[in-house]
Short mmCIF file of C-alpha atoms and ligand atoms in Angstrom, two decimals:
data_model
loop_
_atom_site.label_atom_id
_atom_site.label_comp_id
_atom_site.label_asym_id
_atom_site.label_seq_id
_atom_site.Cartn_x
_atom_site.Cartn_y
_atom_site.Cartn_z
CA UNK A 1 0.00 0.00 0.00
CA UNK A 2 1.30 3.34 -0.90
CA UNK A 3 0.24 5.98 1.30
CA UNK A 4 -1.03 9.06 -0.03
CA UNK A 5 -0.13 12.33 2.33
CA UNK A 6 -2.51 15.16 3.80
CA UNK A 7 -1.27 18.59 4.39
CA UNK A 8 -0.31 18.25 7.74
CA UNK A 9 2.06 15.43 6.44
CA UNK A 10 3.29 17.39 3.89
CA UNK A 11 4.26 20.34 5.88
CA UNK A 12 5.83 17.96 8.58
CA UNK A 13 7.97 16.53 5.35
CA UNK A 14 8.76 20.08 4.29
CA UNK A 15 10.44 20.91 7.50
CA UNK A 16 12.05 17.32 7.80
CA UNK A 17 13.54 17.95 4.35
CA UNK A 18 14.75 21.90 4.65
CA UNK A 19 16.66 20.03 7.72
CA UNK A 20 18.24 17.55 4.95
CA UNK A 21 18.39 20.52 2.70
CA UNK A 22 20.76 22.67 5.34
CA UNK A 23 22.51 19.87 5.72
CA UNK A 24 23.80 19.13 2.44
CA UNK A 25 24.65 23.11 2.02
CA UNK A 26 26.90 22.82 5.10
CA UNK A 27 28.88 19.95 3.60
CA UNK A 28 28.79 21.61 0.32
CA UNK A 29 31.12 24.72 2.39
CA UNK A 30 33.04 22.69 3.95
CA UNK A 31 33.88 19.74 1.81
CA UNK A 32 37.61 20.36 0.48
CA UNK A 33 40.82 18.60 0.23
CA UNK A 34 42.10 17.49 3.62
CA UNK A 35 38.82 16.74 5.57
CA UNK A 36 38.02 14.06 7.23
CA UNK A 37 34.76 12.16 6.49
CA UNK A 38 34.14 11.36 10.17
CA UNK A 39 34.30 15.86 10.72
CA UNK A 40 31.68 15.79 8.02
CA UNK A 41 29.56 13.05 9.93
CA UNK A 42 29.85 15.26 13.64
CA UNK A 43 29.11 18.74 11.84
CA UNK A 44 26.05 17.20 10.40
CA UNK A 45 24.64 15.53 13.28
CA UNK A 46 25.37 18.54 15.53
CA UNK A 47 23.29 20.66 12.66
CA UNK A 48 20.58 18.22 12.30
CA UNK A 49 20.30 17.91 16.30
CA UNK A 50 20.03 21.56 17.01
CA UNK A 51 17.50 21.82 14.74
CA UNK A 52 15.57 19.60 16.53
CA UNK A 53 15.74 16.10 14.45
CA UNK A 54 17.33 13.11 14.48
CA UNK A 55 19.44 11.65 12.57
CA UNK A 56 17.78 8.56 10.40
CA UNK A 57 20.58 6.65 9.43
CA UNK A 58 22.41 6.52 12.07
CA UNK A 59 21.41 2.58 14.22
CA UNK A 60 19.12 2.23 10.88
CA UNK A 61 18.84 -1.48 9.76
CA UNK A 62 18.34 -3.10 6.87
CA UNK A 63 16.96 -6.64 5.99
CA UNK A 64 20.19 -9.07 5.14
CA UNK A 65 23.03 -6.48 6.92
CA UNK A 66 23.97 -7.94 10.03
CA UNK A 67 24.83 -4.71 11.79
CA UNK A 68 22.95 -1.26 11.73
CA UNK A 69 24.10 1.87 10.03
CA UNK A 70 27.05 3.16 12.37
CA UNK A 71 26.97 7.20 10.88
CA UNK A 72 24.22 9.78 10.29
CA UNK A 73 25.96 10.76 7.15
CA UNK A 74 26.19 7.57 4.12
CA UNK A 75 29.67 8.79 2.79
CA UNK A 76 30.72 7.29 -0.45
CA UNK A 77 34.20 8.13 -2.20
CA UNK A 78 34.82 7.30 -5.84
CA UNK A 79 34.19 4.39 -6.52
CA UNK A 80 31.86 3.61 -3.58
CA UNK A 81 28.37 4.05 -4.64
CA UNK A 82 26.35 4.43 -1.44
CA UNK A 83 26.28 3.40 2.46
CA UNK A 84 30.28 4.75 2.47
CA UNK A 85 30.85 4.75 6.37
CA UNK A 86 32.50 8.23 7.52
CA UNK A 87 35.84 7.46 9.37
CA UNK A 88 38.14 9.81 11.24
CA UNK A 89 41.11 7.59 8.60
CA UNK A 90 38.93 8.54 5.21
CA UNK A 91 40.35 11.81 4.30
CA UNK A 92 39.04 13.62 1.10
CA UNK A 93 41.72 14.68 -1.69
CA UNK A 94 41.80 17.00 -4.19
CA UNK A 95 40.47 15.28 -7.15
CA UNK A 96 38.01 12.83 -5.15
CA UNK A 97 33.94 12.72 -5.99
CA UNK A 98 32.12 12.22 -2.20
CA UNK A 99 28.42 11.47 -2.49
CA UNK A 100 26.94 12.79 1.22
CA UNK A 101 23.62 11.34 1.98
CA UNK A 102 21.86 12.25 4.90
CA UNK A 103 18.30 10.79 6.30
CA UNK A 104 16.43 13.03 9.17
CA UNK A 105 14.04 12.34 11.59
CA UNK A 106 11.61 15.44 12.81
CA UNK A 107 8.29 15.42 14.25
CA UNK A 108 7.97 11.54 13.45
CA UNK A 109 8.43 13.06 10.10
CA UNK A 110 11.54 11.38 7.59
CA UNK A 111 13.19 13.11 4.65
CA UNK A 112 16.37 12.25 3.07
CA UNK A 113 18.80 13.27 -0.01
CA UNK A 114 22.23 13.17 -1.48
CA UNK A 115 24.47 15.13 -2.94
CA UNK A 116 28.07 14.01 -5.12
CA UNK A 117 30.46 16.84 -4.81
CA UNK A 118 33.84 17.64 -6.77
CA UNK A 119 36.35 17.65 -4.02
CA UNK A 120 38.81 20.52 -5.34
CA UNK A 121 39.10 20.53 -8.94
CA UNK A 122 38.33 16.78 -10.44
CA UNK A 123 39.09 15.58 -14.30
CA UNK A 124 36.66 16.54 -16.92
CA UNK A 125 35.44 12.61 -16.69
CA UNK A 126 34.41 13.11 -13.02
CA UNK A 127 32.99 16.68 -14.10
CA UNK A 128 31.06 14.69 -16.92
CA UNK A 129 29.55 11.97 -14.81
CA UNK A 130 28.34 14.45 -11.90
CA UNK A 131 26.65 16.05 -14.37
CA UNK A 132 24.79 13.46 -16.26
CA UNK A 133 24.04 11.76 -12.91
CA UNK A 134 22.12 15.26 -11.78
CA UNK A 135 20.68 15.29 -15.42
CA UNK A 136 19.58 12.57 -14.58
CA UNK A 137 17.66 13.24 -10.97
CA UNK A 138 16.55 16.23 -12.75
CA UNK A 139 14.60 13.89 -15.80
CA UNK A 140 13.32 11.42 -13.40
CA UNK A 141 11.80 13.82 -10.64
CA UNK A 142 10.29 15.15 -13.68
CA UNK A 143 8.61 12.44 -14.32
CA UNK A 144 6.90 12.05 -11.13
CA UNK A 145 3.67 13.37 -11.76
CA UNK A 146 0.18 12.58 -11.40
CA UNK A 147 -0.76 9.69 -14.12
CA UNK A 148 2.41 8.79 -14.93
CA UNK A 149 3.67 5.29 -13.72
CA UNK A 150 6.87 4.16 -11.83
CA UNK A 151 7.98 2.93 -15.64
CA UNK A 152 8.27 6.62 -16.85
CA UNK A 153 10.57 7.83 -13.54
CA UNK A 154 13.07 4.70 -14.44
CA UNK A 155 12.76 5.16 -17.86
CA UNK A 156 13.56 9.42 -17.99
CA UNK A 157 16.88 7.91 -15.87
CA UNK A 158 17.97 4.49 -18.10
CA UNK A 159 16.85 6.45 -21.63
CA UNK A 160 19.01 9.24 -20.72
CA UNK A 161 22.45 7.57 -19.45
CA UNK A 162 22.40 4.48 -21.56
CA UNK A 163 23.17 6.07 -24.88
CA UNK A 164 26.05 8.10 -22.94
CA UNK A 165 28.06 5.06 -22.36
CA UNK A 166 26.79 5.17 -18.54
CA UNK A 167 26.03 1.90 -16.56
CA UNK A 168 23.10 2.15 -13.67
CA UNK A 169 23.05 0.96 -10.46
CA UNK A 170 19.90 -1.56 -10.27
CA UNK A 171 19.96 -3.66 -7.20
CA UNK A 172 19.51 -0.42 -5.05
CA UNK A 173 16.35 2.02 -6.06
CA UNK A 174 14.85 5.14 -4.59
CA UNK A 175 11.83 4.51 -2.31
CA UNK A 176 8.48 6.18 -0.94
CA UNK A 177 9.18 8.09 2.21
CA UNK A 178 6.77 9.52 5.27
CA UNK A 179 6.36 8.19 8.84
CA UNK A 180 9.02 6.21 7.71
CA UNK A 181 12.81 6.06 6.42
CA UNK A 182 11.34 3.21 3.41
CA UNK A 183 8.03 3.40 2.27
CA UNK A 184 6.80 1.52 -0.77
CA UNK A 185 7.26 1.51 -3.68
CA UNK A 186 10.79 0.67 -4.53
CA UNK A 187 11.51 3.04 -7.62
CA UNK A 188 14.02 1.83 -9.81
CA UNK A 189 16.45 3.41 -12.02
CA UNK A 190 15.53 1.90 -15.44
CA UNK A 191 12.01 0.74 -16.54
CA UNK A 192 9.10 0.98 -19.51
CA UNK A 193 7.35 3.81 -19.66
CA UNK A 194 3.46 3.04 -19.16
CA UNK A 195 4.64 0.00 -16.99
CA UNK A 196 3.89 -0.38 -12.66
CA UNK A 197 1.82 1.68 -10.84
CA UNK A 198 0.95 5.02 -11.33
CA UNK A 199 1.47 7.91 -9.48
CA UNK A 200 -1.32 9.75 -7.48
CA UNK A 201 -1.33 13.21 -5.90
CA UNK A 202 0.06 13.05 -2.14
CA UNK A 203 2.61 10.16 -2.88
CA UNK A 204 5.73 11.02 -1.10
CA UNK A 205 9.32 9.47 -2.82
CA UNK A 206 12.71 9.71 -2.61
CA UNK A 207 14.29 9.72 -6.11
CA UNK A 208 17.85 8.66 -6.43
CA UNK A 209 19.62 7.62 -9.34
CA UNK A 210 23.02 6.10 -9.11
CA UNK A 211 25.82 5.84 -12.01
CA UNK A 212 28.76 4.63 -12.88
CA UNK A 213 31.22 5.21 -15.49
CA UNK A 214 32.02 1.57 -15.88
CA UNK A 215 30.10 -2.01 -16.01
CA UNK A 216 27.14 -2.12 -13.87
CA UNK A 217 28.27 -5.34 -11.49
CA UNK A 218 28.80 -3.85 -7.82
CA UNK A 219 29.67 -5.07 -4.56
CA UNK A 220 29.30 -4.64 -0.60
CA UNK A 221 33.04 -4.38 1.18
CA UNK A 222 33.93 -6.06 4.37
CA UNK A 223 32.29 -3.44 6.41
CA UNK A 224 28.56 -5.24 5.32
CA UNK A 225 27.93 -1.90 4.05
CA UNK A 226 29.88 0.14 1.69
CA UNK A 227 28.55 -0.91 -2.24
CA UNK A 228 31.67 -0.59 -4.15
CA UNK A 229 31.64 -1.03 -8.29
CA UNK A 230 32.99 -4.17 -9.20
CA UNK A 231 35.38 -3.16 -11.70
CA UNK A 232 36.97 -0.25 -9.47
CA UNK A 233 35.07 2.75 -11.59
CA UNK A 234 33.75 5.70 -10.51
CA UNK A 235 30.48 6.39 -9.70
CA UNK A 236 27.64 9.03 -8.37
CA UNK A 237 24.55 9.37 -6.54
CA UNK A 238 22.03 12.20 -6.33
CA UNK A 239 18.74 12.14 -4.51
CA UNK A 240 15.73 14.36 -3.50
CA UNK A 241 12.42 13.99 -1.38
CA UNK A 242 9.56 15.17 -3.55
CA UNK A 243 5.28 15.41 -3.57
CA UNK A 244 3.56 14.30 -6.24
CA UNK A 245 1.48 17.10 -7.14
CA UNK A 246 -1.62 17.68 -9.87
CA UNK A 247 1.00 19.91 -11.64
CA UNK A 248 5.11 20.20 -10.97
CA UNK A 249 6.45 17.75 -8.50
CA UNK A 250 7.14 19.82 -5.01
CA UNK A 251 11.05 19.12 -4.03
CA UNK A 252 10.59 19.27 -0.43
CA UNK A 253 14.79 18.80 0.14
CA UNK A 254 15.59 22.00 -2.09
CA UNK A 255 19.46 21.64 -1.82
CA UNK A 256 19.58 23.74 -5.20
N1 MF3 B 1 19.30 7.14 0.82
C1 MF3 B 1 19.71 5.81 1.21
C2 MF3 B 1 18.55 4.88 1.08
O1 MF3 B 1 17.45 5.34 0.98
C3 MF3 B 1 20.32 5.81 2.56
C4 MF3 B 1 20.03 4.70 3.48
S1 MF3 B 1 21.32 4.59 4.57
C5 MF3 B 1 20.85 3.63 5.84
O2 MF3 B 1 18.68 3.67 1.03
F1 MF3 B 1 21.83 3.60 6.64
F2 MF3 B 1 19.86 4.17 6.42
F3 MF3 B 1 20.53 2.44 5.39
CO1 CO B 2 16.98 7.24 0.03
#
């Protein structure tokens, strides 16, 4: 069942994500050669908790990971493609890609995003795939409208990167959000437009597409968390929180 929100949701999910929002603005100041991923994951927390949320990640479990989610801040480096875990030894260099995702809590309320930034100035192939990746957010929140189906948001991604030599991440997918982190429906980042369910005023879903510039085999490190691409390439995630609306989707985690 896919709930469908009522203003007072919605407004709770608006504050949740301007939380998120701030968040990823912070990091996006003070992410530079030199820091240390573990700084990022106490400047965050302290933001999020003195706004008065909670992280959402942070003791967050999922089904077949023996251990929960140790940070409030998923930080993924290069070729790490989500659930990176921030460490006071993982130090950002010029030249790195670090996608920051951050899940809050407020008010019962959950919203959550991500964000790849250049760290200093990266090659024109990093440059390239953080910009077809956010192309690529960009097409599929698009497509989230009233009528359209869960097909059209996974095809706007898949149509668009394929052609450009891209490979997509398809064991992970973006997700409904509300009372709670994961909502249904699982939203995938490839599918056939006119195909699943379709999309009613009120739904609530967290979009994120993930690429990478090689083949599209990943997998999970040591730690039971970090997904890593198998063949060592980089890749990119971007996500937002948005309302399905009668007219323009509403991004309720405007990081932009
Ligand atoms: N945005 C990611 C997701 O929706 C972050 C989850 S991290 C976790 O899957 F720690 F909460 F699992
Ligand atoms: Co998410």
């Amino acid at each position: 069942m896919i709930s469908i929100k009522n203003d007072n949701d919605i407004s709770h999910l608006r504050m949740a994500g301007r939380i998120v929002a701030d968040v990823l603005m912070l990091m996006k100041e003070i992410v530079g050669p030199g820091i240390d991923t573990l700084k990022l994951d106490k400047r965050a927390e302290d933001l999020i908790t003195a706004s008065g949320a909670c992280p959402a990640f942070k003791g967050y479990r999922i089904p077949g990971i023996p251990r929960p989610f140790p940070g409030t801040l998923c930080v993924s480096i290069n070729d790490e493609i989500v659930h990176g875990i921030p460490s006071s030894v993982r130090i950002l260099q010029e030249g790195d890609i670090v996608s920051i995702d951050v899940g809050v809590r407020f008010e019962g309320y959950y919203g959550d995003a991500a964000y790849t930034f250049p760290v200093g100035k990266v090659s024109p192939e990093r440059a390239k795939l953080l910009e077809v990746t956010h192309d690529c957010l960009d097409r599929a929140v698009n497509a989230a409208r009233e009528g359209a189906t869960l097909g059209d948001i996974g095809f706007a991604v898949e149509s668009f990167v394929v052609p450009r030599g891209y490979g997509i991440v398809r064991n992970y997918a973006g997700h409904g959000i509300g009372k709670n982190l994961h909502e249904p429906p699982q939203i995938p980042n490839y599918g056939v437009p006119g195909t699943g369910i379709t999309l009613k005023s009120g739904m609530v879903l967290a979009i994120e597409p993930m690429i990478m510039t090689g083949s599209e085999a990943v997998r999970t490190l040591k730690d039971k968390w970090t997904v890593v691409t198998a063949d060592g390439s980089d890749a990119a995630h971007f996500e937002k929180t948005i309302v399905v609306t009668g007219g323009d989707p509403e991004v309720v985690t405007p990081w932009e």
